[in-house]
Coordinates of C-alpha atoms and ligand atoms in Angstrom, one line a residue:
M29 CA 32.7 45.6 -12.6
K30 CA 36.1 46.1 -14.0
F31 CA 38.9 43.6 -13.2
A32 CA 42.6 44.1 -13.6
T33 CA 45.7 42.1 -13.3
F34 CA 48.4 44.0 -11.5
T35 CA 51.7 43.7 -9.7
H36 CA 52.3 45.1 -6.3
A37 CA 55.2 44.5 -3.9
G38 CA 56.6 41.9 -6.3
R39 CA 53.4 39.9 -6.4
R40 CA 50.9 39.6 -9.3
A41 CA 47.2 39.6 -8.4
V42 CA 43.7 40.2 -9.7
G43 CA 41.6 43.0 -8.4
V44 CA 38.4 44.9 -8.8
V45 CA 39.1 48.4 -10.2
D46 CA 37.3 51.7 -9.7
P47 CA 38.9 54.0 -12.2
Q48 CA 37.0 57.1 -10.9
K49 CA 38.3 56.6 -7.4
G50 CA 41.7 55.4 -8.7
L51 CA 41.5 52.3 -6.5
V52 CA 41.9 48.5 -6.9
W53 CA 40.8 45.9 -4.4
P54 CA 42.8 42.7 -4.4
L55 CA 40.3 39.8 -5.0
D56 CA 42.1 37.6 -2.6
D57 CA 41.2 40.0 0.2
V58 CA 37.7 40.7 -1.0
L59 CA 36.8 37.0 -1.2
G60 CA 39.0 35.7 1.6
E61 CA 40.3 33.0 -0.7
P62 CA 42.9 32.9 -3.4
V63 CA 42.1 33.8 -7.0
A64 CA 45.0 32.5 -9.0
D65 CA 44.7 34.8 -12.0
M66 CA 42.2 36.3 -14.5
L67 CA 41.5 32.9 -16.1
D68 CA 40.7 31.4 -12.7
L69 CA 38.3 34.3 -12.1
V70 CA 36.6 33.9 -15.5
R71 CA 36.2 30.1 -15.0
R72 CA 34.7 30.5 -11.5
Y73 CA 32.9 33.8 -12.0
D74 CA 29.3 32.5 -11.8
E75 CA 30.0 30.8 -8.5
I76 CA 31.8 33.8 -6.8
E77 CA 30.2 36.9 -8.4
A78 CA 27.7 37.5 -5.7
R79 CA 30.5 37.6 -3.1
I80 CA 32.6 40.2 -4.9
R81 CA 31.8 43.3 -3.0
P82 CA 34.8 45.7 -3.0
N83 CA 35.4 46.9 0.5
G84 CA 38.1 47.1 3.0
H85 CA 41.7 47.6 2.1
A86 CA 42.2 49.1 -1.4
L87 CA 45.4 50.0 -3.2
A88 CA 45.9 53.2 -5.2
L89 CA 46.1 52.4 -8.9
A90 CA 49.0 54.8 -8.9
D91 CA 50.9 52.5 -6.6
V92 CA 50.5 49.3 -8.6
V93 CA 51.8 48.2 -12.0
L94 CA 49.0 47.2 -14.3
D95 CA 49.7 44.1 -16.3
A96 CA 47.7 42.9 -19.3
P97 CA 44.4 41.7 -17.9
I98 CA 45.3 38.2 -19.3
P99 CA 49.1 38.5 -19.3
R100 CA 49.5 35.1 -21.1
P101 CA 46.4 33.8 -22.8
F102 CA 46.2 30.0 -22.7
R103 CA 46.2 29.9 -26.5
N104 CA 46.4 32.2 -29.5
I105 CA 44.3 35.4 -29.5
L106 CA 41.5 35.1 -32.2
C107 CA 41.4 38.1 -34.5
V108 CA 39.1 39.4 -37.2
G109 CA 40.5 41.1 -40.3
K110 CA 38.8 43.8 -42.3
N111 CA 35.7 44.2 -40.1
Y112 CA 34.9 47.8 -40.7
H113 CA 33.9 49.0 -44.2
E114 CA 36.2 52.0 -44.5
H115 CA 39.2 50.1 -43.2
A116 CA 38.5 47.2 -45.6
Q117 CA 38.8 49.7 -48.5
E118 CA 41.9 51.5 -47.2
F119 CA 43.6 48.2 -46.6
A120 CA 42.7 46.7 -50.0
A121 CA 44.0 49.9 -51.6
S122 CA 47.3 49.7 -49.7
G123 CA 48.9 46.9 -51.7
F124 CA 49.6 44.8 -48.6
D125 CA 46.3 43.0 -48.6
S126 CA 47.0 39.4 -49.5
S127 CA 43.3 38.5 -48.8
A128 CA 41.9 40.6 -51.7
T129 CA 42.8 40.4 -55.3
S130 CA 40.6 43.3 -56.5
K131 CA 38.7 46.3 -55.2
A132 CA 35.6 44.2 -55.7
D133 CA 36.4 41.8 -52.9
A134 CA 37.9 44.4 -50.5
V135 CA 34.9 43.8 -48.1
P136 CA 34.9 40.2 -47.1
A137 CA 31.9 38.0 -47.7
A138 CA 32.6 36.0 -44.5
P139 CA 34.7 36.9 -41.4
I140 CA 38.5 36.6 -42.0
V141 CA 39.8 35.0 -38.8
F142 CA 43.5 34.8 -38.0
T143 CA 45.4 34.5 -34.7
K144 CA 48.2 36.2 -32.8
A145 CA 50.7 34.3 -30.6
P146 CA 49.9 34.6 -26.9
E147 CA 53.5 35.6 -26.3
S148 CA 52.8 38.9 -28.1
V149 CA 50.7 40.2 -25.2
I150 CA 51.9 43.2 -23.2
G151 CA 50.1 45.5 -20.7
I152 CA 49.5 49.3 -20.5
D153 CA 52.7 51.4 -20.6
Q154 CA 54.9 48.6 -21.8
P155 CA 56.8 49.3 -24.9
I156 CA 55.9 48.0 -28.4
L157 CA 59.3 47.0 -29.6
H158 CA 60.3 48.3 -33.0
R159 CA 63.1 46.2 -34.5
A160 CA 64.0 48.2 -37.6
E161 CA 66.2 45.5 -39.0
V162 CA 63.2 43.1 -39.0
S163 CA 60.4 45.4 -40.0
D164 CA 60.2 49.1 -40.8
A165 CA 56.4 48.9 -41.4
V166 CA 55.0 48.6 -37.9
D167 CA 51.4 49.8 -37.7
Y168 CA 48.7 50.2 -35.0
E169 CA 45.1 48.8 -35.0
A170 CA 42.7 49.9 -32.2
E171 CA 40.2 47.2 -31.5
L172 CA 37.5 46.1 -29.1
G173 CA 38.4 42.8 -27.5
V174 CA 35.8 40.2 -26.4
I175 CA 36.6 37.9 -23.5
I176 CA 34.7 34.6 -23.6
G177 CA 33.1 33.4 -20.4
T178 CA 31.2 30.2 -20.9
G179 CA 32.8 28.2 -23.6
G180 CA 31.1 26.1 -26.2
R181 CA 31.0 24.8 -29.8
G182 CA 28.2 25.5 -32.2
I183 CA 27.1 28.7 -30.4
A184 CA 24.1 30.2 -32.2
R185 CA 23.9 34.0 -32.8
K186 CA 21.0 34.4 -30.5
D187 CA 22.9 32.8 -27.6
A188 CA 26.2 34.4 -28.3
Y189 CA 26.2 37.3 -25.8
A190 CA 25.5 34.8 -23.0
H191 CA 29.0 33.5 -23.7
V192 CA 30.7 36.9 -23.4
W193 CA 32.2 37.6 -20.0
G194 CA 33.6 41.0 -20.8
Y195 CA 35.4 43.5 -23.0
T196 CA 38.9 45.0 -23.2
I197 CA 41.0 47.0 -25.6
V198 CA 43.4 45.3 -27.9
N199 CA 46.0 47.0 -30.1
D200 CA 46.5 44.5 -33.0
V201 CA 50.0 45.8 -33.9
T202 CA 51.1 44.6 -37.3
A203 CA 54.3 44.4 -39.3
R204 CA 52.7 45.3 -42.7
D205 CA 55.6 44.1 -44.8
W206 CA 55.5 40.7 -43.1
Q207 CA 51.7 40.6 -43.4
G208 CA 51.9 41.1 -47.2
R209 CA 55.0 39.1 -48.0
H210 CA 54.0 36.0 -46.1
K211 CA 50.4 35.9 -47.2
Q212 CA 49.3 34.3 -43.9
W213 CA 49.0 37.1 -41.4
F214 CA 50.2 35.1 -38.3
L215 CA 53.9 36.2 -38.4
G216 CA 53.4 39.9 -39.1
K217 CA 50.8 40.0 -36.3
S218 CA 52.7 38.0 -33.7
F219 CA 56.0 39.7 -33.1
D220 CA 56.8 39.9 -29.4
T221 CA 55.0 42.9 -27.8
F222 CA 52.6 43.2 -30.8
C223 CA 49.5 42.7 -28.7
P224 CA 49.0 45.5 -26.1
M225 CA 45.9 44.7 -24.1
G226 CA 44.1 46.4 -21.2
P227 CA 44.0 48.4 -19.1
W228 CA 41.5 46.0 -17.6
I229 CA 38.3 44.0 -18.5
A230 CA 34.9 45.5 -18.1
T231 CA 32.3 42.8 -17.5
A232 CA 29.6 42.4 -20.1
D233 CA 26.9 44.0 -18.1
E234 CA 28.8 47.3 -18.1
V235 CA 28.9 48.2 -21.8
D236 CA 26.8 48.0 -24.9
P237 CA 29.3 46.5 -27.3
E238 CA 27.2 47.5 -30.3
N239 CA 27.6 51.2 -29.7
L240 CA 31.0 52.1 -28.4
S241 CA 33.2 54.9 -29.5
I242 CA 36.7 53.7 -30.4
K243 CA 39.5 56.2 -30.9
C244 CA 43.2 56.0 -31.4
W245 CA 45.8 58.7 -31.2
V246 CA 49.5 58.6 -32.2
N247 CA 51.4 61.3 -30.4
D248 CA 48.2 63.1 -29.6
E249 CA 47.1 63.1 -33.2
L250 CA 43.7 61.5 -33.6
R251 CA 44.1 58.8 -36.3
Q252 CA 41.1 56.4 -35.8
D253 CA 37.7 57.7 -34.7
A254 CA 34.8 55.2 -35.2
N255 CA 32.0 53.3 -33.4
T256 CA 31.6 49.6 -33.0
R257 CA 28.1 49.9 -34.5
D258 CA 29.9 50.0 -37.9
L259 CA 31.3 46.5 -37.6
I260 CA 30.7 44.5 -40.8
F261 CA 30.3 41.2 -38.8
D262 CA 28.9 41.8 -35.3
I263 CA 30.0 40.0 -32.2
P264 CA 27.2 37.3 -32.3
T265 CA 28.2 36.6 -36.0
L266 CA 31.8 36.3 -35.0
I267 CA 31.1 33.9 -32.1
E268 CA 28.7 31.8 -34.2
T269 CA 31.3 31.6 -37.0
I270 CA 34.3 30.8 -34.9
S271 CA 32.5 28.4 -32.6
A272 CA 31.1 26.5 -35.5
A273 CA 34.6 25.4 -36.2
V274 CA 36.5 25.7 -33.0
T275 CA 35.3 25.1 -29.4
L276 CA 35.6 28.3 -27.5
Y277 CA 36.9 28.2 -23.9
P278 CA 36.6 30.6 -20.9
G279 CA 39.3 33.3 -21.3
D280 CA 39.5 33.1 -25.1
V281 CA 40.1 36.6 -26.5
I282 CA 38.5 37.7 -29.8
A283 CA 39.9 41.0 -31.3
T284 CA 37.0 42.3 -33.4
G285 CA 38.9 44.2 -36.0
T286 CA 40.1 47.8 -36.5
P287 CA 38.4 50.8 -38.1
A288 CA 39.9 53.1 -40.7
G289 CA 42.8 55.4 -40.0
V290 CA 45.7 52.9 -39.6
G291 CA 49.1 54.1 -40.7
I292 CA 48.9 52.1 -44.0
G293 CA 45.8 54.1 -44.9
F294 CA 47.9 57.3 -45.4
T295 CA 49.9 58.1 -48.6
P296 CA 52.7 57.7 -47.9
P297 CA 52.0 55.3 -45.0
R298 CA 52.6 56.6 -41.5
Y299 CA 54.2 53.8 -39.6
L300 CA 55.2 53.7 -36.0
A301 CA 58.7 54.7 -34.9
P302 CA 60.6 54.6 -31.7
G303 CA 59.5 57.5 -29.5
D304 CA 55.9 57.3 -30.7
R305 CA 53.1 56.9 -28.2
V306 CA 49.9 55.1 -29.1
R307 CA 46.7 55.8 -27.1
I308 CA 43.5 53.9 -27.6
E309 CA 40.3 54.8 -25.9
V310 CA 37.1 52.6 -26.0
E311 CA 34.0 54.1 -24.4
G312 CA 33.0 52.4 -21.2
I313 CA 36.2 50.5 -20.9
G314 CA 39.2 52.8 -20.5
T315 CA 42.4 53.9 -22.2
L316 CA 45.3 51.8 -23.3
V317 CA 48.6 53.7 -23.8
N318 CA 51.9 52.2 -25.1
P319 CA 55.1 53.8 -26.1
V320 CA 57.1 52.5 -29.1
A321 CA 60.8 51.7 -28.4
A322 CA 63.7 50.5 -30.4
G323 CA 64.0 46.8 -29.7
Ligands
MG414 MG1 43.3 43.8 -36.6

């Protein structure tokens, strides 16, 4: 199933989505009991899943405003840097890669994990704010996002997928100048509006995360065209690595890294500017579109 967070008639709710039919069923109605938000759904999913049968009154997707599926994650979004071979090379060659000192270590030997502030999250159609006086090097990064279901620490590779609740699309928008200058990536990755997410979450049973086409267009020009089978560190490795150090909780988001074709990979770089439109499509999940606006 696919679950969205949406606003309708001034009220935010969680619902089951059928993209083909263009409908969303509010979960409160489906279950006959309140579901507070997406995190509430994730935490209680095993208990209520069998009762989620979309029927009765549905709203047209066209009549609701889709929010980010988790509009305000309860803590930072976990992110993985340089997790596709071609992108690792293009980034190391860009001169902004503070994590590599030579071409020889462009491809990391272990996952590079950083985080984005939860306040950076926005939903589909919301503008990525471009503040030219703060950064003129704003870049896009199409990524598969993993939503953790059952939490845990010390999760083994072989058990990792049992801890995944679903998948979404994340645009890991980055101020390249800040990413390079400040060495630690947090600031350049965490500007307000720099984490478009959505349009919804597809539950884990719906997709094969190891074979998903991932594409990104800027103004209808295809910039990124890859497949998640080319991840350097696969999802079980990421979960094993992160959870060895940090307890994972239901609703944690892991952005798995971006493939080649980001703006910084071009010579000269092709950064985002107000008026641009970024569209990301991940097979089996959906399409995430965000305009870029002067902020
Ligand atoms: Mg990224």
